[in-house]
């Protein structure tokens, strides 16, 4: 279970020894492919655990991170006021072997990035947008999967501040990336950018959880990757136009200052926009590895119960969570498990689309010109 931990320690050890050329930072599993924030955080863990030798202490630290992550997630659910059955939170805490493994056994960087993201979302809910953007960018600097939330965040910033108002928030995100990467950018800027933000990296077929039912040559085909990207962009566009944007004005009105809009947008559910943005990205991912489960595990109850739910519909949703968990615990993945995962994702998407459709406005019938008939008794 310590394979990835040792690789992380080897990658940051080069930086500890003075190597600033990002292309020279490597471990047993290959070259370093994460942004600079990962290097700084795991460098701290490197020194805290005796140059990575005290794995037991690292597991205790990640157990603390796990509890902090749950606290941040629970606070988000409390703020949304969604009626998620209490027993679902028991499954979230205790029933996922895969999530416990990702946090405490494998010591991946994915839960570090997600914990920082959930802290950023808590700040957004408190209307601290600048601090939230700062932490959002920090989470991106640990692992790029956080960028799946970025389309939703951009929509929220435009809705809240307009085009000119959201530029300073975007500058906060960009400036932090420059500051964190500056030591490496000064030495080998091309090497740093191509290694840490490599969007074209190929994944190994043997680790895929979601595309096992495809032939390997299709899985590695660039045309298949382009089709997934188009599907992702189309999904984001449809949700932005018809599920996130609730104003009577055109979506282009988001570019205006909020005070100049003719029809103010109703209050947006921040969590719905961010979680659905991320979920669309997960559904269209070129590959999902086992540690990627943490990308959306804690958001699934919200996505399933953010729509009106009849009492009899609770159990099918719990069953859906169980099937998703089973798919992620099937190792190695099979044709059946990967197909089942896509079917579950499709059902969640259908529920999000039809369950959050805007209600048609009630039209009052025009008054009749004919005089109202009056009974003889009334006369």
mmCIF file of C-alpha atoms in Angstrom:
data_model
loop_
_atom_site.group_PDB
_atom_site.id
_atom_site.type_symbol
_atom_site.label_atom_id
_atom_site.label_comp_id
_atom_site.label_asym_id
_atom_site.label_seq_id
_atom_site.Cartn_x
_atom_site.Cartn_y
_atom_site.Cartn_z
ATOM 1 C CA UNK A 1 0.000 0.000 0.000
ATOM 2 C CA UNK A 2 2.980 2.348 0.337
ATOM 3 C CA UNK A 3 3.983 2.299 -3.360
ATOM 4 C CA UNK A 4 2.548 5.722 -4.177
ATOM 5 C CA UNK A 5 3.710 7.216 -0.876
ATOM 6 C CA UNK A 6 7.291 6.187 -1.597
ATOM 7 C CA UNK A 7 7.028 7.589 -5.117
ATOM 8 C CA UNK A 8 5.747 10.909 -3.733
ATOM 9 C CA UNK A 9 8.632 11.047 -1.246
ATOM 10 C CA UNK A 10 11.173 10.362 -3.993
ATOM 11 C CA UNK A 11 9.662 13.116 -6.139
ATOM 12 C CA UNK A 12 9.824 15.784 -3.416
ATOM 13 C CA UNK A 13 13.235 14.577 -2.200
ATOM 14 C CA UNK A 14 14.770 15.924 -5.381
ATOM 15 C CA UNK A 15 13.298 19.346 -4.607
ATOM 16 C CA UNK A 16 14.573 19.092 -1.013
ATOM 17 C CA UNK A 17 18.057 18.464 -2.448
ATOM 18 C CA UNK A 18 17.886 21.622 -4.553
ATOM 19 C CA UNK A 19 16.550 20.368 -7.918
ATOM 20 C CA UNK A 20 14.392 23.078 -9.497
ATOM 21 C CA UNK A 21 14.151 21.594 -12.994
ATOM 22 C CA UNK A 22 10.715 19.977 -12.920
ATOM 23 C CA UNK A 23 11.651 17.428 -15.546
ATOM 24 C CA UNK A 24 14.274 15.995 -13.163
ATOM 25 C CA UNK A 25 11.824 15.298 -10.321
ATOM 26 C CA UNK A 26 10.951 11.596 -10.576
ATOM 27 C CA UNK A 27 9.915 8.584 -8.514
ATOM 28 C CA UNK A 28 9.500 4.837 -8.936
ATOM 29 C CA UNK A 29 6.137 5.302 -10.664
ATOM 30 C CA UNK A 30 7.484 7.817 -13.179
ATOM 31 C CA UNK A 31 8.039 11.586 -13.486
ATOM 32 C CA UNK A 32 6.309 14.138 -11.276
ATOM 33 C CA UNK A 33 3.074 15.207 -12.999
ATOM 34 C CA UNK A 34 1.424 17.386 -10.333
ATOM 35 C CA UNK A 35 1.636 21.186 -9.922
ATOM 36 C CA UNK A 36 3.852 22.932 -7.394
ATOM 37 C CA UNK A 37 1.365 22.995 -4.518
ATOM 38 C CA UNK A 38 1.699 19.226 -4.302
ATOM 39 C CA UNK A 39 5.474 19.561 -3.921
ATOM 40 C CA UNK A 40 5.240 22.001 -1.013
ATOM 41 C CA UNK A 41 2.566 20.075 0.913
ATOM 42 C CA UNK A 42 4.229 16.698 0.523
ATOM 43 C CA UNK A 43 7.616 18.234 1.266
ATOM 44 C CA UNK A 44 6.158 19.172 4.641
ATOM 45 C CA UNK A 45 4.996 15.573 5.094
ATOM 46 C CA UNK A 46 8.446 14.418 3.970
ATOM 47 C CA UNK A 47 10.114 16.245 6.841
ATOM 48 C CA UNK A 48 7.321 15.491 9.352
ATOM 49 C CA UNK A 49 7.683 11.739 8.783
ATOM 50 C CA UNK A 50 11.482 11.503 8.924
ATOM 51 C CA UNK A 51 12.059 11.850 5.184
ATOM 52 C CA UNK A 52 9.055 9.650 4.479
ATOM 53 C CA UNK A 53 10.251 6.695 6.557
ATOM 54 C CA UNK A 54 7.571 6.863 9.294
ATOM 55 C CA UNK A 55 4.603 5.645 7.281
ATOM 56 C CA UNK A 56 2.546 4.975 10.441
ATOM 57 C CA UNK A 57 2.751 8.668 11.380
ATOM 58 C CA UNK A 58 1.743 9.589 7.831
ATOM 59 C CA UNK A 59 -1.323 7.370 8.192
ATOM 60 C CA UNK A 60 -2.266 9.107 11.436
ATOM 61 C CA UNK A 61 -1.963 12.467 9.699
ATOM 62 C CA UNK A 62 -4.167 11.281 6.846
ATOM 63 C CA UNK A 63 -6.689 9.898 9.348
ATOM 64 C CA UNK A 64 -6.894 13.413 10.780
ATOM 65 C CA UNK A 65 -7.312 14.758 7.241
ATOM 66 C CA UNK A 66 -10.144 12.259 6.723
ATOM 67 C CA UNK A 67 -11.996 13.536 9.801
ATOM 68 C CA UNK A 68 -11.438 17.160 8.772
ATOM 69 C CA UNK A 69 -12.736 16.352 5.290
ATOM 70 C CA UNK A 70 -15.909 14.836 6.762
ATOM 71 C CA UNK A 71 -16.425 17.891 8.961
ATOM 72 C CA UNK A 72 -16.184 20.210 5.957
ATOM 73 C CA UNK A 73 -18.552 18.020 3.923
ATOM 74 C CA UNK A 74 -21.121 17.836 6.736
ATOM 75 C CA UNK A 75 -21.042 21.604 7.094
ATOM 76 C CA UNK A 76 -21.808 21.974 3.378
ATOM 77 C CA UNK A 77 -24.772 19.613 3.694
ATOM 78 C CA UNK A 78 -26.049 21.537 6.735
ATOM 79 C CA UNK A 79 -25.957 24.784 4.776
ATOM 80 C CA UNK A 80 -27.850 23.363 1.786
ATOM 81 C CA UNK A 81 -30.849 22.200 3.868
ATOM 82 C CA UNK A 82 -31.359 19.200 1.612
ATOM 83 C CA UNK A 83 -33.286 16.332 3.169
ATOM 84 C CA UNK A 84 -30.713 13.561 2.884
ATOM 85 C CA UNK A 85 -31.720 10.609 5.112
ATOM 86 C CA UNK A 86 -29.451 10.383 8.190
ATOM 87 C CA UNK A 87 -28.506 6.764 7.492
ATOM 88 C CA UNK A 88 -26.889 7.865 4.207
ATOM 89 C CA UNK A 89 -24.280 9.768 6.211
ATOM 90 C CA UNK A 90 -23.486 6.557 8.066
ATOM 91 C CA UNK A 91 -22.620 4.941 4.724
ATOM 92 C CA UNK A 92 -20.573 8.010 3.808
ATOM 93 C CA UNK A 93 -18.522 7.691 7.006
ATOM 94 C CA UNK A 94 -18.207 3.974 7.586
ATOM 95 C CA UNK A 95 -19.227 1.841 4.635
ATOM 96 C CA UNK A 96 -16.779 2.770 1.877
ATOM 97 C CA UNK A 97 -13.714 0.551 1.964
ATOM 98 C CA UNK A 98 -12.322 2.243 -1.133
ATOM 99 C CA UNK A 99 -12.455 5.751 0.381
ATOM 100 C CA UNK A 100 -10.763 4.579 3.589
ATOM 101 C CA UNK A 101 -8.070 2.961 1.484
ATOM 102 C CA UNK A 102 -7.497 6.123 -0.567
ATOM 103 C CA UNK A 103 -7.091 8.243 2.547
ATOM 104 C CA UNK A 104 -5.349 6.114 5.157
ATOM 105 C CA UNK A 105 -3.753 3.161 3.346
ATOM 106 C CA UNK A 106 -2.571 4.605 0.052
ATOM 107 C CA UNK A 107 -1.967 8.215 1.211
ATOM 108 C CA UNK A 108 -2.866 9.670 -2.205
ATOM 109 C CA UNK A 109 -2.790 13.382 -2.977
ATOM 110 C CA UNK A 110 -6.389 13.308 -4.241
ATOM 111 C CA UNK A 111 -7.955 13.603 -0.752
ATOM 112 C CA UNK A 112 -5.599 16.492 0.073
ATOM 113 C CA UNK A 113 -6.870 18.410 -2.966
ATOM 114 C CA UNK A 114 -10.506 17.578 -2.193
ATOM 115 C CA UNK A 115 -10.252 18.665 1.454
ATOM 116 C CA UNK A 116 -8.897 22.053 0.362
ATOM 117 C CA UNK A 117 -11.691 22.310 -2.219
ATOM 118 C CA UNK A 118 -14.403 21.610 0.382
ATOM 119 C CA UNK A 119 -12.884 24.335 2.550
ATOM 120 C CA UNK A 120 -13.118 26.703 -0.432
ATOM 121 C CA UNK A 121 -16.790 25.786 -0.963
ATOM 122 C CA UNK A 122 -17.494 26.532 2.702
ATOM 123 C CA UNK A 123 -15.991 29.982 2.142
ATOM 124 C CA UNK A 124 -18.151 30.511 -0.960
ATOM 125 C CA UNK A 125 -21.219 29.668 1.118
ATOM 126 C CA UNK A 126 -20.150 32.330 3.636
ATOM 127 C CA UNK A 127 -19.807 34.869 0.782
ATOM 128 C CA UNK A 128 -16.009 35.046 1.133
ATOM 129 C CA UNK A 129 -15.356 34.775 -2.586
ATOM 130 C CA UNK A 130 -11.781 36.075 -2.657
ATOM 131 C CA UNK A 131 -10.562 33.681 0.035
ATOM 132 C CA UNK A 132 -12.550 30.898 -1.590
ATOM 133 C CA UNK A 133 -10.877 31.531 -4.968
ATOM 134 C CA UNK A 134 -7.473 31.525 -3.271
ATOM 135 C CA UNK A 135 -8.099 28.102 -1.724
ATOM 136 C CA UNK A 136 -9.687 26.809 -4.926
ATOM 137 C CA UNK A 137 -6.478 27.677 -6.771
ATOM 138 C CA UNK A 138 -4.436 26.022 -4.015
ATOM 139 C CA UNK A 139 -6.468 22.841 -4.486
ATOM 140 C CA UNK A 140 -5.776 22.986 -8.247
ATOM 141 C CA UNK A 141 -2.066 23.256 -7.466
ATOM 142 C CA UNK A 142 -2.248 19.927 -5.614
ATOM 143 C CA UNK A 143 -4.069 18.040 -8.383
ATOM 144 C CA UNK A 144 -5.690 19.215 -11.607
ATOM 145 C CA UNK A 145 -8.929 17.261 -11.184
ATOM 146 C CA UNK A 146 -10.205 20.300 -9.245
ATOM 147 C CA UNK A 147 -10.483 22.036 -12.634
ATOM 148 C CA UNK A 148 -13.651 19.966 -13.189
ATOM 149 C CA UNK A 149 -15.333 22.378 -10.750
ATOM 150 C CA UNK A 150 -13.970 25.406 -12.647
ATOM 151 C CA UNK A 151 -16.820 25.818 -15.203
ATOM 152 C CA UNK A 152 -19.340 25.927 -12.363
ATOM 153 C CA UNK A 153 -17.206 28.390 -10.408
ATOM 154 C CA UNK A 154 -16.847 30.658 -13.453
ATOM 155 C CA UNK A 155 -20.630 30.655 -13.886
ATOM 156 C CA UNK A 156 -21.120 31.542 -10.210
ATOM 157 C CA UNK A 157 -18.603 34.374 -10.382
ATOM 158 C CA UNK A 158 -20.274 35.833 -13.482
ATOM 159 C CA UNK A 159 -23.704 35.541 -11.902
ATOM 160 C CA UNK A 160 -22.533 37.125 -8.659
ATOM 161 C CA UNK A 161 -20.179 39.849 -9.948
ATOM 162 C CA UNK A 162 -20.574 40.200 -13.723
ATOM 163 C CA UNK A 163 -17.650 40.116 -16.163
ATOM 164 C CA UNK A 164 -15.656 43.046 -14.792
ATOM 165 C CA UNK A 165 -16.319 42.073 -11.201
ATOM 166 C CA UNK A 166 -15.134 38.493 -11.596
ATOM 167 C CA UNK A 167 -11.794 39.432 -13.220
ATOM 168 C CA UNK A 168 -10.109 40.218 -9.863
ATOM 169 C CA UNK A 169 -11.230 36.826 -8.522
ATOM 170 C CA UNK A 170 -9.759 35.069 -11.557
ATOM 171 C CA UNK A 171 -6.552 37.059 -11.096
ATOM 172 C CA UNK A 172 -6.306 35.706 -7.541
ATOM 173 C CA UNK A 173 -6.468 32.162 -8.922
ATOM 174 C CA UNK A 174 -3.859 32.847 -11.605
ATOM 175 C CA UNK A 175 -1.509 34.802 -9.344
ATOM 176 C CA UNK A 176 -1.307 32.009 -6.774
ATOM 177 C CA UNK A 177 -0.368 29.521 -9.506
ATOM 178 C CA UNK A 178 2.444 31.834 -10.648
ATOM 179 C CA UNK A 179 3.740 32.375 -7.107
ATOM 180 C CA UNK A 180 3.741 28.647 -6.282
ATOM 181 C CA UNK A 181 5.396 27.683 -9.545
ATOM 182 C CA UNK A 182 7.858 30.602 -9.661
ATOM 183 C CA UNK A 183 10.984 28.676 -8.473
ATOM 184 C CA UNK A 184 10.425 26.135 -11.237
ATOM 185 C CA UNK A 185 9.289 28.650 -13.855
ATOM 186 C CA UNK A 186 12.533 30.595 -13.459
ATOM 187 C CA UNK A 187 14.636 27.487 -14.187
ATOM 188 C CA UNK A 188 12.635 25.606 -16.821
ATOM 189 C CA UNK A 189 9.229 27.181 -17.552
ATOM 190 C CA UNK A 190 8.378 24.879 -20.442
ATOM 191 C CA UNK A 191 9.315 21.797 -18.437
ATOM 192 C CA UNK A 192 7.187 22.908 -15.493
ATOM 193 C CA UNK A 193 4.103 23.754 -17.557
ATOM 194 C CA UNK A 194 4.237 20.629 -19.703
ATOM 195 C CA UNK A 195 4.752 18.304 -16.733
ATOM 196 C CA UNK A 196 2.416 19.806 -14.144
ATOM 197 C CA UNK A 197 -0.450 20.769 -16.488
ATOM 198 C CA UNK A 198 -0.239 17.987 -19.063
ATOM 199 C CA UNK A 199 -3.840 17.663 -20.291
ATOM 200 C CA UNK A 200 -2.894 15.198 -23.013
ATOM 201 C CA UNK A 201 -1.333 12.554 -20.769
ATOM 202 C CA UNK A 202 -2.170 8.976 -21.763
ATOM 203 C CA UNK A 203 -3.658 6.619 -19.168
ATOM 204 C CA UNK A 204 -2.904 2.915 -18.879
ATOM 205 C CA UNK A 205 -5.774 0.640 -19.846
ATOM 206 C CA UNK A 206 -5.081 -1.825 -17.015
ATOM 207 C CA UNK A 207 -6.051 0.774 -14.369
ATOM 208 C CA UNK A 208 -9.263 2.070 -15.924
ATOM 209 C CA UNK A 209 -12.439 1.664 -13.893
ATOM 210 C CA UNK A 210 -14.948 3.179 -16.311
ATOM 211 C CA UNK A 211 -13.904 2.057 -19.828
ATOM 212 C CA UNK A 212 -13.011 -1.617 -19.333
ATOM 213 C CA UNK A 213 -15.751 -2.714 -21.740
ATOM 214 C CA UNK A 214 -13.999 -0.978 -24.662
ATOM 215 C CA UNK A 215 -11.158 -2.502 -26.717
ATOM 216 C CA UNK A 216 -7.800 -1.045 -25.689
ATOM 217 C CA UNK A 217 -7.187 0.452 -29.133
ATOM 218 C CA UNK A 218 -10.433 2.457 -28.823
ATOM 219 C CA UNK A 219 -9.524 3.500 -25.267
ATOM 220 C CA UNK A 220 -6.204 4.944 -26.496
ATOM 221 C CA UNK A 221 -7.651 6.511 -29.661
ATOM 222 C CA UNK A 222 -7.424 10.307 -29.883
ATOM 223 C CA UNK A 223 -10.765 10.492 -31.690
ATOM 224 C CA UNK A 224 -12.419 8.830 -28.701
ATOM 225 C CA UNK A 225 -10.804 11.420 -26.397
ATOM 226 C CA UNK A 226 -12.067 14.235 -28.635
ATOM 227 C CA UNK A 227 -15.593 12.785 -28.564
ATOM 228 C CA UNK A 228 -15.539 12.706 -24.750
ATOM 229 C CA UNK A 229 -14.353 16.320 -24.667
ATOM 230 C CA UNK A 230 -17.182 17.387 -26.987
ATOM 231 C CA UNK A 231 -19.700 15.491 -24.846
ATOM 232 C CA UNK A 232 -18.325 17.212 -21.741
ATOM 233 C CA UNK A 233 -18.583 20.678 -23.302
ATOM 234 C CA UNK A 234 -22.089 19.949 -24.596
ATOM 235 C CA UNK A 235 -23.213 18.786 -21.160
ATOM 236 C CA UNK A 236 -21.792 21.897 -19.506
ATOM 237 C CA UNK A 237 -23.480 24.104 -22.088
ATOM 238 C CA UNK A 238 -26.875 22.457 -21.615
ATOM 239 C CA UNK A 239 -26.709 22.639 -17.833
ATOM 240 C CA UNK A 240 -25.506 26.253 -17.914
ATOM 241 C CA UNK A 241 -28.325 27.302 -20.262
ATOM 242 C CA UNK A 242 -31.212 25.298 -18.854
ATOM 243 C CA UNK A 243 -30.425 24.291 -15.266
ATOM 244 C CA UNK A 244 -27.987 26.809 -13.765
ATOM 245 C CA UNK A 245 -29.310 29.956 -15.486
ATOM 246 C CA UNK A 246 -32.782 30.743 -14.096
ATOM 247 C CA UNK A 247 -33.193 34.378 -15.128
ATOM 248 C CA UNK A 248 -35.673 35.451 -17.804
ATOM 249 C CA UNK A 249 -32.848 37.278 -19.601
ATOM 250 C CA UNK A 250 -30.353 35.744 -22.005
ATOM 251 C CA UNK A 251 -27.368 34.008 -20.481
ATOM 252 C CA UNK A 252 -25.261 36.802 -21.984
ATOM 253 C CA UNK A 253 -26.752 39.059 -19.311
ATOM 254 C CA UNK A 254 -24.271 37.430 -16.919
ATOM 255 C CA UNK A 255 -21.607 39.606 -18.517
ATOM 256 C CA UNK A 256 -23.347 42.743 -17.236
ATOM 257 C CA UNK A 257 -22.966 44.269 -13.833
ATOM 258 C CA UNK A 258 -25.623 42.651 -11.584
ATOM 259 C CA UNK A 259 -27.113 46.088 -10.821
ATOM 260 C CA UNK A 260 -27.764 46.696 -14.533
ATOM 261 C CA UNK A 261 -29.703 43.499 -15.189
ATOM 262 C CA UNK A 262 -33.411 43.954 -15.888
ATOM 263 C CA UNK A 263 -34.432 40.691 -14.260
ATOM 264 C CA UNK A 264 -32.237 39.745 -11.286
ATOM 265 C CA UNK A 265 -31.417 36.052 -11.182
ATOM 266 C CA UNK A 266 -32.974 34.096 -8.329
ATOM 267 C CA UNK A 267 -30.491 32.945 -5.683
ATOM 268 C CA UNK A 268 -28.370 30.128 -7.055
ATOM 269 C CA UNK A 269 -27.599 26.980 -5.172
ATOM 270 C CA UNK A 270 -23.820 27.271 -5.127
ATOM 271 C CA UNK A 271 -23.364 23.636 -4.199
ATOM 272 C CA UNK A 272 -25.606 22.370 -7.012
ATOM 273 C CA UNK A 273 -23.687 24.297 -9.675
ATOM 274 C CA UNK A 274 -20.265 23.178 -8.416
ATOM 275 C CA UNK A 275 -21.172 19.541 -7.738
ATOM 276 C CA UNK A 276 -23.010 19.068 -11.034
ATOM 277 C CA UNK A 277 -20.121 20.690 -12.936
ATOM 278 C CA UNK A 278 -17.708 18.214 -11.381
ATOM 279 C CA UNK A 279 -20.031 15.253 -11.959
ATOM 280 C CA UNK A 280 -20.325 16.033 -15.672
ATOM 281 C CA UNK A 281 -16.536 15.986 -15.868
ATOM 282 C CA UNK A 282 -16.334 12.650 -14.064
ATOM 283 C CA UNK A 283 -18.897 11.114 -16.431
ATOM 284 C CA UNK A 284 -16.857 12.208 -19.465
ATOM 285 C CA UNK A 285 -13.389 11.408 -18.081
ATOM 286 C CA UNK A 286 -10.964 9.647 -20.414
ATOM 287 C CA UNK A 287 -10.200 7.247 -17.585
ATOM 288 C CA UNK A 288 -11.046 6.876 -13.915
ATOM 289 C CA UNK A 289 -8.459 5.220 -11.680
ATOM 290 C CA UNK A 290 -9.357 3.792 -8.292
ATOM 291 C CA UNK A 291 -8.128 6.793 -6.305
ATOM 292 C CA UNK A 292 -10.340 9.065 -8.417
ATOM 293 C CA UNK A 293 -13.421 7.821 -6.536
ATOM 294 C CA UNK A 294 -12.774 10.504 -3.930
ATOM 295 C CA UNK A 295 -13.333 13.146 -6.625
ATOM 296 C CA UNK A 296 -17.098 12.805 -6.280
ATOM 297 C CA UNK A 297 -17.894 10.257 -3.553
ATOM 298 C CA UNK A 298 -18.895 12.858 -0.948
ATOM 299 C CA UNK A 299 -21.026 14.758 -3.490
ATOM 300 C CA UNK A 300 -23.173 11.796 -4.547
ATOM 301 C CA UNK A 301 -25.754 12.023 -1.726
ATOM 302 C CA UNK A 302 -26.342 15.681 -2.543
ATOM 303 C CA UNK A 303 -26.693 14.965 -6.263
ATOM 304 C CA UNK A 304 -29.200 12.198 -5.566
ATOM 305 C CA UNK A 305 -31.288 14.077 -2.996
ATOM 306 C CA UNK A 306 -31.113 17.634 -4.330
ATOM 307 C CA UNK A 307 -34.347 16.967 -6.200
ATOM 308 C CA UNK A 308 -37.783 16.395 -4.612
ATOM 309 C CA UNK A 309 -37.908 12.805 -3.412
ATOM 310 C CA UNK A 310 -40.938 10.726 -2.475
ATOM 311 C CA UNK A 311 -40.580 8.385 0.486
ATOM 312 C CA UNK A 312 -40.660 5.298 -1.715
ATOM 313 C CA UNK A 313 -37.859 6.691 -3.893
ATOM 314 C CA UNK A 314 -35.272 6.754 -1.096
ATOM 315 C CA UNK A 315 -34.358 3.083 -1.319
ATOM 316 C CA UNK A 316 -33.649 3.069 -5.092
ATOM 317 C CA UNK A 317 -31.262 5.971 -4.515
ATOM 318 C CA UNK A 318 -29.524 4.099 -1.699
ATOM 319 C CA UNK A 319 -29.316 1.080 -4.014
ATOM 320 C CA UNK A 320 -27.733 3.294 -6.659
ATOM 321 C CA UNK A 321 -25.076 4.383 -4.156
ATOM 322 C CA UNK A 322 -24.459 0.723 -3.311
ATOM 323 C CA UNK A 323 -23.986 -0.286 -6.952
ATOM 324 C CA UNK A 324 -21.543 2.595 -7.531
ATOM 325 C CA UNK A 325 -19.600 1.501 -4.447
ATOM 326 C CA UNK A 326 -19.537 -2.083 -5.716
ATOM 327 C CA UNK A 327 -18.206 -0.963 -9.103
ATOM 328 C CA UNK A 328 -15.350 0.932 -7.443
ATOM 329 C CA UNK A 329 -14.493 -2.035 -5.226
ATOM 330 C CA UNK A 330 -14.256 -4.492 -8.123
ATOM 331 C CA UNK A 331 -10.555 -5.053 -8.785
ATOM 332 C CA UNK A 332 -9.544 -5.418 -11.497
ATOM 333 C CA UNK A 333 -12.493 -3.793 -13.193
ATOM 334 C CA UNK A 334 -14.618 -5.923 -15.518
ATOM 335 C CA UNK A 335 -16.884 -5.319 -18.482
ATOM 336 C CA UNK A 336 -19.867 -5.676 -16.148
ATOM 337 C CA UNK A 337 -18.543 -3.316 -13.459
ATOM 338 C CA UNK A 338 -17.574 -0.574 -15.914
ATOM 339 C CA UNK A 339 -20.889 -0.779 -17.771
ATOM 340 C CA UNK A 340 -22.774 -0.720 -14.465
ATOM 341 C CA UNK A 341 -20.867 2.390 -13.432
ATOM 342 C CA UNK A 342 -21.865 4.201 -16.627
ATOM 343 C CA UNK A 343 -25.502 3.162 -16.185
ATOM 344 C CA UNK A 344 -25.485 4.528 -12.631
ATOM 345 C CA UNK A 345 -23.897 7.782 -13.796
ATOM 346 C CA UNK A 346 -26.519 8.048 -16.536
ATOM 347 C CA UNK A 347 -29.361 7.588 -14.032
ATOM 348 C CA UNK A 348 -27.936 10.293 -11.786
ATOM 349 C CA UNK A 349 -27.641 12.648 -14.763
ATOM 350 C CA UNK A 350 -31.230 11.978 -15.837
ATOM 351 C CA UNK A 351 -32.455 12.717 -12.345
ATOM 352 C CA UNK A 352 -30.462 15.951 -12.219
ATOM 353 C CA UNK A 353 -31.820 17.038 -15.590
ATOM 354 C CA UNK A 354 -35.498 16.239 -15.078
ATOM 355 C CA UNK A 355 -35.618 16.779 -11.314
ATOM 356 C CA UNK A 356 -34.238 20.325 -11.460
ATOM 357 C CA UNK A 357 -36.194 21.565 -14.481
ATOM 358 C CA UNK A 358 -37.609 25.070 -13.892
ATOM 359 C CA UNK A 359 -41.306 25.058 -13.123
ATOM 360 C CA UNK A 360 -43.521 26.679 -15.782
ATOM 361 C CA UNK A 361 -44.994 29.986 -14.681
ATOM 362 C CA UNK A 362 -48.649 29.802 -13.711
ATOM 363 C CA UNK A 363 -50.762 31.867 -16.089
ATOM 364 C CA UNK A 364 -53.881 33.552 -14.758
ATOM 365 C CA UNK A 365 -56.784 33.069 -17.190
ATOM 366 C CA UNK A 366 -58.022 36.358 -18.707
ATOM 367 C CA UNK A 367 -61.251 37.648 -17.226
ATOM 368 C CA UNK A 368 -64.338 36.745 -19.199
ATOM 369 C CA UNK A 369 -66.241 39.580 -20.890
ATOM 370 C CA UNK A 370 -69.565 37.823 -20.368
ATOM 371 C CA UNK A 371 -71.434 38.915 -17.257
ATOM 372 C CA UNK A 372 -71.445 36.440 -14.453
ATOM 373 C CA UNK A 373 -74.676 34.569 -14.136
ATOM 374 C CA UNK A 374 -76.524 35.410 -10.924
ATOM 375 C CA UNK A 375 -79.026 33.045 -9.366
ATOM 376 C CA UNK A 376 -82.580 34.145 -8.568
ATOM 377 C CA UNK A 377 -81.929 33.667 -4.871
ATOM 378 C CA UNK A 378 -78.919 36.021 -5.041
ATOM 379 C CA UNK A 379 -81.059 38.645 -6.755
#
